[in-house]
Amino acid sequence: MKHVRRLAPSLFLSLVHVCLVQANYAPYFFDNGARSTNGNMALFSLSEDTPVGTHVYTLNGTDPEGDPVTYGLVYEAGSRRYFSVDKNLGNVTLIEELDREKEDEIEVIVSISDGLSTVSEKVRILVMDANDESPEFINTPYIVQIPENTPSGSSIFKIEAVDKDTGSGGSITYFLQNIHANKFTIDRHSGVLRIKTGVTLDYEKSRTHFVVVVAKDGGGKLRGDNKVFSATTTVTVNVEDVQDTPPMFIGTPYYGYVYEDTLAGSEVLTVVALDGDRGKPNSIHYCIVNGDEGSFGISNTTGAISVIKSPNQLKKEVYELKVQASEVSQEGDVSVYAFAVVTIRVVDLNNHPPTFYGENGPQNRFELTMYEHPPEGEILRGLKITVNDSDQGANAKFNLRLVGPGGIFRVVPQTVLNEAQVTIIVENSAAIDYEKSKVLTFKLLAIEVNTPEKFSSTADVVIHLLDTNDNVPKFSSDYYIARIPENSPGGSNVVAVTATDPDSGLWGEFKYSIYGTGADLFLIHPSTGIIYTQPWAVLDAEVNSKYNFYVKAEDTDGKYSLAEVFITVLDVNDHSPEFNENIQEKTMIIGSPVKIEAIDQDAEEPNNIVDYSIMQADPANVFDIDQSTGEIKLKSYIRSLDIIHNITKNKDCIWSLVVQAKDRGSPSFSTTAVLKIDITEETLHKGPMAAFLMQTKDNPMKALGVLAGVMGIMVLITIMISTAMFWRNKRSNKITPVRRIIRKRQNPQPRAVRMEWLKFKRPSNAAEKFVVEDDAKSLQNENSNNNTQVVPVPPTAPVPPPPPALAPSGDAPGWQVPTVSGSLTPKFINKQLKKRGHGSAHNALVSELKMKFEKRNAAIGEPHI
């Protein structure tokens, strides 16, 4: 009972389960037809070049109850797994590389399951071809044997290659590399190799040919690109020999020698001939056709030629034998043949060396005397040399050459057979130089050429040279530089030039001379080359410090060379600084310096650099002087005349200073002068013109220039006014009354022109200090317009101070001032003379200006008409 109770619930559950199973429907795949990538993979194909990892298909199906489905891939046992599937999504991925040539179909069991029911289907996936294989030659290596007489155009071999691909990728065409250099051609479709039309093979020229064959497929797609693959192989063509070439002699031409001690029957030489067909050569048979004259024989099998008679019985010196070589076949038949010429010379033994002969027999020393530098190509006719070898034939052949300094002479002939007259020819005339070598020594060598003994002999050739005048005197330098102080006395040595002439005797003697524009002050000793100054020459660096001329060395034959001489005259401090006057007068406006100037005529520094100083002043400590420029100014505390009046009781304020100008030479020279300084103030006169005149008191040319400018402006204004009036009258057609013009012309008073800036006070004591000089001539019209104006006679100008006493010295007056270094008599230079020459004109102009201003001041108070 207990067992029945337990069984009843279990049975009930089983019945319920059976009912539920019977109510469940199995899932199924969608079938989407051919080339579909969505379904059950039926009729699915895939290219073999598909990359691994590619999503290639999607399994797709459904469950009638709408339950979720899963997918699976199963392979048969032993099969490779090419694909994997996502069980939920059904995505199929390639996981193994495909190869159609190994496996063109893949069987896969695909399944779909809803969890209760599973449906499986077996499908075949086709693997499509891609051009991934190269052609391959089969039955390699290719070696072909063909006879050399195979006709051109004949087929000699068939080459075969295969390609595992299908379609165009599996089709193959053939071609040859280096088709133009090849003797063969190939059929591009069948691969049949042929000899080119018109081409023959030759075993003797080339026994083996290597033909490179290329097999190329028709191309196809591989991973999206069009690919073409090819393969190469080499066909070795061995050419087989055929008997078609005559025999050939080797080692030609043939020469043999029979010497005077050769025994009859001795072998002279052996000729060798070979069958031209080297593959299967025939044996060679030798024989002498003609030329032996019964004196020589030959071995039929070896080709050895022997002398039959004794050399003393041979009548000719040279024999030429015609030898025939014939091919003998294995059957004993004589087929083709060839000829060769054998030259046999009969010679004696080499038992005599070459020997030199002079006019009196054998001689081994030859001497000659000649002048240096003979023409090139000239024969040394004083040498009588003969050379001889008593042997015969090759034993008497020898070479001649000179042993010694090379390139000077050459010997003719250079090769001698038996005997010759020896000629020596000049080849390098410049090397035959007496100054380099007075004696030239050579060895004349004769040595046999082709004998094993190489017998030789020598002779000494000694050439004594005579000197000619072939050299020019040459200076040790192209130019000479010398320096000499300007205070050197006449006849002083300057520089010594040196020249040499390597010629001997009279040819080597020469003399010196000088010429040129700069040589007037100099002489040269004709033998020693010492250049010295003329006895009367006075050198002055200030006049000319550079001299340049040429020196010549000339031999007795007129050959000469030149050198250039440069002489510098060194400056010596022989001039002292010079003032233009020994007593000078300057006007100094307080606050402005005055300047003195002394000139040193020395040519170079520091001799012509001048330093200035105040030697004496009364009172002292009033003036300062600039050492370099010569500017003199008041001490900084002196700013007005009142301070000066406190220093001195001299109300005129005219002070005298003794100033010194000293150069920087060694020894140093100096000069002193007396300077009178008139001190005034800039505001001494209130008018601008007066102030201007005071400033230009020491420079009259400045005042004259300003006055000329003012008058020029006045003339220009007058012209402009006259022109304007003329054009106005012309336009108005009116004539100016004559009475007005006459009245203006009769006006004796000058035109009133208001020029307040020209007014100044009557001269005071300071103004009277102008020193002017009256000119004897009447004043001309300053405007130069040919209109003469009558002016009153000016008052007499003050008499200038008397000039200092001058001591006469030649044409120009000189003066002496005691200096620190001694008493010197300065010379007036042109610049100073020019300044002094213009002094009278300047004084006249100042006097004229003064008269005009005084007249103007006198007329200011008169009424104008």
mmCIF file with all atom_site columns, C-alpha atoms in Angstrom, residues 317-420:
data_model
loop_
_atom_site.group_PDB
_atom_site.id
_atom_site.type_symbol
_atom_site.label_atom_id
_atom_site.label_alt_id
_atom_site.label_comp_id
_atom_site.label_asym_id
_atom_site.label_entity_id
_atom_site.label_seq_id
_atom_site.pdbx_PDB_ins_code
_atom_site.Cartn_x
_atom_site.Cartn_y
_atom_site.Cartn_z
_atom_site.occupancy
_atom_site.B_iso_or_equiv
_atom_site.pdbx_formal_charge
_atom_site.auth_seq_id
_atom_site.auth_comp_id
_atom_site.auth_asym_id
_atom_site.auth_atom_id
_atom_site.pdbx_PDB_model_num
ATOM 1   C CA . GLU A 1 317 ? 120.602 30.862 -93.221 1.00 0.00 ? 317 GLU A CA 1
ATOM 2   C CA . VAL A 1 318 ? 116.780 30.721 -93.013 1.00 0.00 ? 318 VAL A CA 1
ATOM 3   C CA . TYR A 1 319 ? 114.469 27.804 -93.922 1.00 0.00 ? 319 TYR A CA 1
ATOM 4   C CA . GLU A 1 320 ? 110.683 28.081 -94.166 1.00 0.00 ? 320 GLU A CA 1
ATOM 5   C CA . LEU A 1 321 ? 108.892 24.737 -93.870 1.00 0.00 ? 321 LEU A CA 1
ATOM 6   C CA . LYS A 1 322 ? 105.241 24.232 -94.869 1.00 0.00 ? 322 LYS A CA 1
ATOM 7   C CA . VAL A 1 323 ? 103.719 21.667 -92.480 1.00 0.00 ? 323 VAL A CA 1
ATOM 8   C CA . GLN A 1 324 ? 100.328 19.966 -93.021 1.00 0.00 ? 324 GLN A CA 1
ATOM 9   C CA . ALA A 1 325 ? 98.111  18.614 -90.203 1.00 0.00 ? 325 ALA A CA 1
ATOM 10  C CA . SER A 1 326 ? 95.328  16.191 -91.292 1.00 0.00 ? 326 SER A CA 1
ATOM 11  C CA . GLU A 1 327 ? 92.458  14.587 -89.307 1.00 0.00 ? 327 GLU A CA 1
ATOM 12  C CA . VAL A 1 328 ? 92.250  10.793 -89.403 1.00 0.00 ? 328 VAL A CA 1
ATOM 13  C CA . SER A 1 329 ? 88.906  9.243  -88.480 1.00 0.00 ? 329 SER A CA 1
ATOM 14  C CA . GLN A 1 330 ? 88.507  6.093  -86.453 1.00 0.00 ? 330 GLN A CA 1
ATOM 15  C CA . GLU A 1 331 ? 87.987  4.221  -89.706 1.00 0.00 ? 331 GLU A CA 1
ATOM 16  C CA . GLY A 1 332 ? 91.365  5.522  -90.950 1.00 0.00 ? 332 GLY A CA 1
ATOM 17  C CA . ASP A 1 333 ? 90.012  8.006  -93.445 1.00 0.00 ? 333 ASP A CA 1
ATOM 18  C CA . VAL A 1 334 ? 91.792  11.353 -93.896 1.00 0.00 ? 334 VAL A CA 1
ATOM 19  C CA . SER A 1 335 ? 89.181  14.103 -93.876 1.00 0.00 ? 335 SER A CA 1
ATOM 20  C CA . VAL A 1 336 ? 90.069  17.793 -93.399 1.00 0.00 ? 336 VAL A CA 1
ATOM 21  C CA . TYR A 1 337 ? 93.527  19.385 -92.938 1.00 0.00 ? 337 TYR A CA 1
ATOM 22  C CA . ALA A 1 338 ? 95.335  22.666 -92.141 1.00 0.00 ? 338 ALA A CA 1
ATOM 23  C CA . PHE A 1 339 ? 98.753  24.239 -92.882 1.00 0.00 ? 339 PHE A CA 1
ATOM 24  C CA . ALA A 1 340 ? 101.366 26.141 -90.849 1.00 0.00 ? 340 ALA A CA 1
ATOM 25  C CA . VAL A 1 341 ? 104.702 27.762 -91.757 1.00 0.00 ? 341 VAL A CA 1
ATOM 26  C CA . VAL A 1 342 ? 107.748 26.975 -89.617 1.00 0.00 ? 342 VAL A CA 1
ATOM 27  C CA . THR A 1 343 ? 110.755 29.362 -89.850 1.00 0.00 ? 343 THR A CA 1
ATOM 28  C CA . ILE A 1 344 ? 114.117 27.873 -88.897 1.00 0.00 ? 344 ILE A CA 1
ATOM 29  C CA . ARG A 1 345 ? 117.198 30.124 -88.651 1.00 0.00 ? 345 ARG A CA 1
ATOM 30  C CA . VAL A 1 346 ? 120.708 28.772 -88.693 1.00 0.00 ? 346 VAL A CA 1
ATOM 31  C CA . VAL A 1 347 ? 122.892 30.770 -86.247 1.00 0.00 ? 347 VAL A CA 1
ATOM 32  C CA . ASP A 1 348 ? 126.341 30.483 -84.807 1.00 0.00 ? 348 ASP A CA 1
ATOM 33  C CA . LEU A 1 349 ? 127.223 30.493 -81.101 1.00 0.00 ? 349 LEU A CA 1
ATOM 34  C CA . ASN A 1 350 ? 127.143 33.726 -79.136 1.00 0.00 ? 350 ASN A CA 1
ATOM 35  C CA . ASN A 1 351 ? 130.836 34.064 -78.288 1.00 0.00 ? 351 ASN A CA 1
ATOM 36  C CA . HIS A 1 352 ? 131.581 37.741 -79.069 1.00 0.00 ? 352 HIS A CA 1
ATOM 37  C CA . PRO A 1 353 ? 130.420 40.775 -77.049 1.00 0.00 ? 353 PRO A CA 1
ATOM 38  C CA . PRO A 1 354 ? 129.718 44.177 -78.703 1.00 0.00 ? 354 PRO A CA 1
ATOM 39  C CA . THR A 1 355 ? 132.922 46.257 -79.089 1.00 0.00 ? 355 THR A CA 1
ATOM 40  C CA . PHE A 1 356 ? 133.489 50.029 -79.524 1.00 0.00 ? 356 PHE A CA 1
ATOM 41  C CA . TYR A 1 357 ? 136.000 51.299 -82.094 1.00 0.00 ? 357 TYR A CA 1
ATOM 42  C CA . GLY A 1 358 ? 137.604 54.669 -82.668 1.00 0.00 ? 358 GLY A CA 1
ATOM 43  C CA . GLU A 1 359 ? 139.554 55.940 -85.641 1.00 0.00 ? 359 GLU A CA 1
ATOM 44  C CA . ASN A 1 360 ? 142.592 53.866 -84.562 1.00 0.00 ? 360 ASN A CA 1
ATOM 45  C CA . GLY A 1 361 ? 140.916 50.653 -83.417 1.00 0.00 ? 361 GLY A CA 1
ATOM 46  C CA . PRO A 1 362 ? 139.149 49.439 -80.257 1.00 0.00 ? 362 PRO A CA 1
ATOM 47  C CA . GLN A 1 363 ? 138.638 52.296 -77.811 1.00 0.00 ? 363 GLN A CA 1
ATOM 48  C CA . ASN A 1 364 ? 136.780 52.677 -74.498 1.00 0.00 ? 364 ASN A CA 1
ATOM 49  C CA . ARG A 1 365 ? 137.153 56.458 -73.891 1.00 0.00 ? 365 ARG A CA 1
ATOM 50  C CA . PHE A 1 366 ? 136.030 59.312 -76.156 1.00 0.00 ? 366 PHE A CA 1
ATOM 51  C CA . GLU A 1 367 ? 136.549 63.022 -75.384 1.00 0.00 ? 367 GLU A CA 1
ATOM 52  C CA . LEU A 1 368 ? 135.134 66.197 -76.943 1.00 0.00 ? 368 LEU A CA 1
ATOM 53  C CA . THR A 1 369 ? 135.394 69.950 -76.251 1.00 0.00 ? 369 THR A CA 1
ATOM 54  C CA . MET A 1 370 ? 132.425 72.163 -77.144 1.00 0.00 ? 370 MET A CA 1
ATOM 55  C CA . TYR A 1 371 ? 130.674 75.417 -76.199 1.00 0.00 ? 371 TYR A CA 1
ATOM 56  C CA . GLU A 1 372 ? 127.786 75.307 -73.774 1.00 0.00 ? 372 GLU A CA 1
ATOM 57  C CA . HIS A 1 373 ? 124.158 75.474 -74.966 1.00 0.00 ? 373 HIS A CA 1
ATOM 58  C CA . PRO A 1 374 ? 124.522 74.054 -78.471 1.00 0.00 ? 374 PRO A CA 1
ATOM 59  C CA . PRO A 1 375 ? 121.324 74.039 -80.554 1.00 0.00 ? 375 PRO A CA 1
ATOM 60  C CA . GLU A 1 376 ? 118.927 71.192 -79.856 1.00 0.00 ? 376 GLU A CA 1
ATOM 61  C CA . GLY A 1 377 ? 119.131 68.493 -82.518 1.00 0.00 ? 377 GLY A CA 1
ATOM 62  C CA . GLU A 1 378 ? 122.813 69.194 -83.236 1.00 0.00 ? 378 GLU A CA 1
ATOM 63  C CA . ILE A 1 379 ? 125.062 66.150 -83.771 1.00 0.00 ? 379 ILE A CA 1
ATOM 64  C CA . LEU A 1 380 ? 128.320 65.896 -81.793 1.00 0.00 ? 380 LEU A CA 1
ATOM 65  C CA . ARG A 1 381 ? 130.461 65.558 -84.903 1.00 0.00 ? 381 ARG A CA 1
ATOM 66  C CA . GLY A 1 382 ? 133.726 65.486 -82.991 1.00 0.00 ? 382 GLY A CA 1
ATOM 67  C CA . LEU A 1 383 ? 132.924 61.994 -81.736 1.00 0.00 ? 383 LEU A CA 1
ATOM 68  C CA . LYS A 1 384 ? 133.899 59.170 -84.145 1.00 0.00 ? 384 LYS A CA 1
ATOM 69  C CA . ILE A 1 385 ? 132.459 56.022 -82.592 1.00 0.00 ? 385 ILE A CA 1
ATOM 70  C CA . THR A 1 386 ? 131.724 52.654 -84.246 1.00 0.00 ? 386 THR A CA 1
ATOM 71  C CA . VAL A 1 387 ? 130.212 49.587 -82.501 1.00 0.00 ? 387 VAL A CA 1
ATOM 72  C CA . ASN A 1 388 ? 130.393 45.989 -83.782 1.00 0.00 ? 388 ASN A CA 1
ATOM 73  C CA . ASP A 1 389 ? 129.372 42.445 -82.755 1.00 0.00 ? 389 ASP A CA 1
ATOM 74  C CA . SER A 1 390 ? 131.162 39.649 -84.660 1.00 0.00 ? 390 SER A CA 1
ATOM 75  C CA . ASP A 1 391 ? 128.401 37.095 -84.001 1.00 0.00 ? 391 ASP A CA 1
ATOM 76  C CA . GLN A 1 392 ? 125.698 36.337 -86.518 1.00 0.00 ? 392 GLN A CA 1
ATOM 77  C CA . GLY A 1 393 ? 121.941 36.637 -86.459 1.00 0.00 ? 393 GLY A CA 1
ATOM 78  C CA . ALA A 1 394 ? 120.245 37.149 -83.104 1.00 0.00 ? 394 ALA A CA 1
ATOM 79  C CA . ASN A 1 395 ? 123.557 36.954 -81.282 1.00 0.00 ? 395 ASN A CA 1
ATOM 80  C CA . ALA A 1 396 ? 124.671 40.135 -83.034 1.00 0.00 ? 396 ALA A CA 1
ATOM 81  C CA . LYS A 1 397 ? 121.587 42.152 -82.051 1.00 0.00 ? 397 LYS A CA 1
ATOM 82  C CA . PHE A 1 398 ? 122.143 44.605 -79.201 1.00 0.00 ? 398 PHE A CA 1
ATOM 83  C CA . ASN A 1 399 ? 120.812 47.890 -77.792 1.00 0.00 ? 399 ASN A CA 1
ATOM 84  C CA . LEU A 1 400 ? 122.676 51.172 -77.313 1.00 0.00 ? 400 LEU A CA 1
ATOM 85  C CA . ARG A 1 401 ? 121.967 53.694 -74.538 1.00 0.00 ? 401 ARG A CA 1
ATOM 86  C CA . LEU A 1 402 ? 123.665 56.498 -72.636 1.00 0.00 ? 402 LEU A CA 1
ATOM 87  C CA . VAL A 1 403 ? 124.031 56.101 -68.875 1.00 0.00 ? 403 VAL A CA 1
ATOM 88  C CA . GLY A 1 404 ? 124.354 59.401 -66.994 1.00 0.00 ? 404 GLY A CA 1
ATOM 89  C CA . PRO A 1 405 ? 122.347 62.629 -66.560 1.00 0.00 ? 405 PRO A CA 1
ATOM 90  C CA . GLY A 1 406 ? 119.095 61.931 -68.367 1.00 0.00 ? 406 GLY A CA 1
ATOM 91  C CA . GLY A 1 407 ? 117.397 63.980 -71.040 1.00 0.00 ? 407 GLY A CA 1
ATOM 92  C CA . ILE A 1 408 ? 120.544 65.841 -72.208 1.00 0.00 ? 408 ILE A CA 1
ATOM 93  C CA . PHE A 1 409 ? 121.702 63.671 -75.153 1.00 0.00 ? 409 PHE A CA 1
ATOM 94  C CA . ARG A 1 410 ? 120.259 60.735 -77.026 1.00 0.00 ? 410 ARG A CA 1
ATOM 95  C CA . VAL A 1 411 ? 122.076 58.067 -78.970 1.00 0.00 ? 411 VAL A CA 1
ATOM 96  C CA . VAL A 1 412 ? 121.184 56.877 -82.476 1.00 0.00 ? 412 VAL A CA 1
ATOM 97  C CA . PRO A 1 413 ? 120.584 54.110 -83.357 1.00 0.00 ? 413 PRO A CA 1
ATOM 98  C CA . GLN A 1 414 ? 119.124 52.516 -80.275 1.00 0.00 ? 414 GLN A CA 1
ATOM 99  C CA . THR A 1 415 ? 119.087 48.960 -81.693 1.00 0.00 ? 415 THR A CA 1
ATOM 100 C CA . VAL A 1 416 ? 121.986 47.596 -83.780 1.00 0.00 ? 416 VAL A CA 1
ATOM 101 C CA . LEU A 1 417 ? 122.396 44.416 -85.775 1.00 0.00 ? 417 LEU A CA 1
ATOM 102 C CA . ASN A 1 418 ? 126.081 43.508 -86.243 1.00 0.00 ? 418 ASN A CA 1
ATOM 103 C CA . GLU A 1 419 ? 127.589 47.011 -86.758 1.00 0.00 ? 419 GLU A CA 1
ATOM 104 C CA . ALA A 1 420 ? 126.648 50.702 -86.773 1.00 0.00 ? 420 ALA A CA 1
#
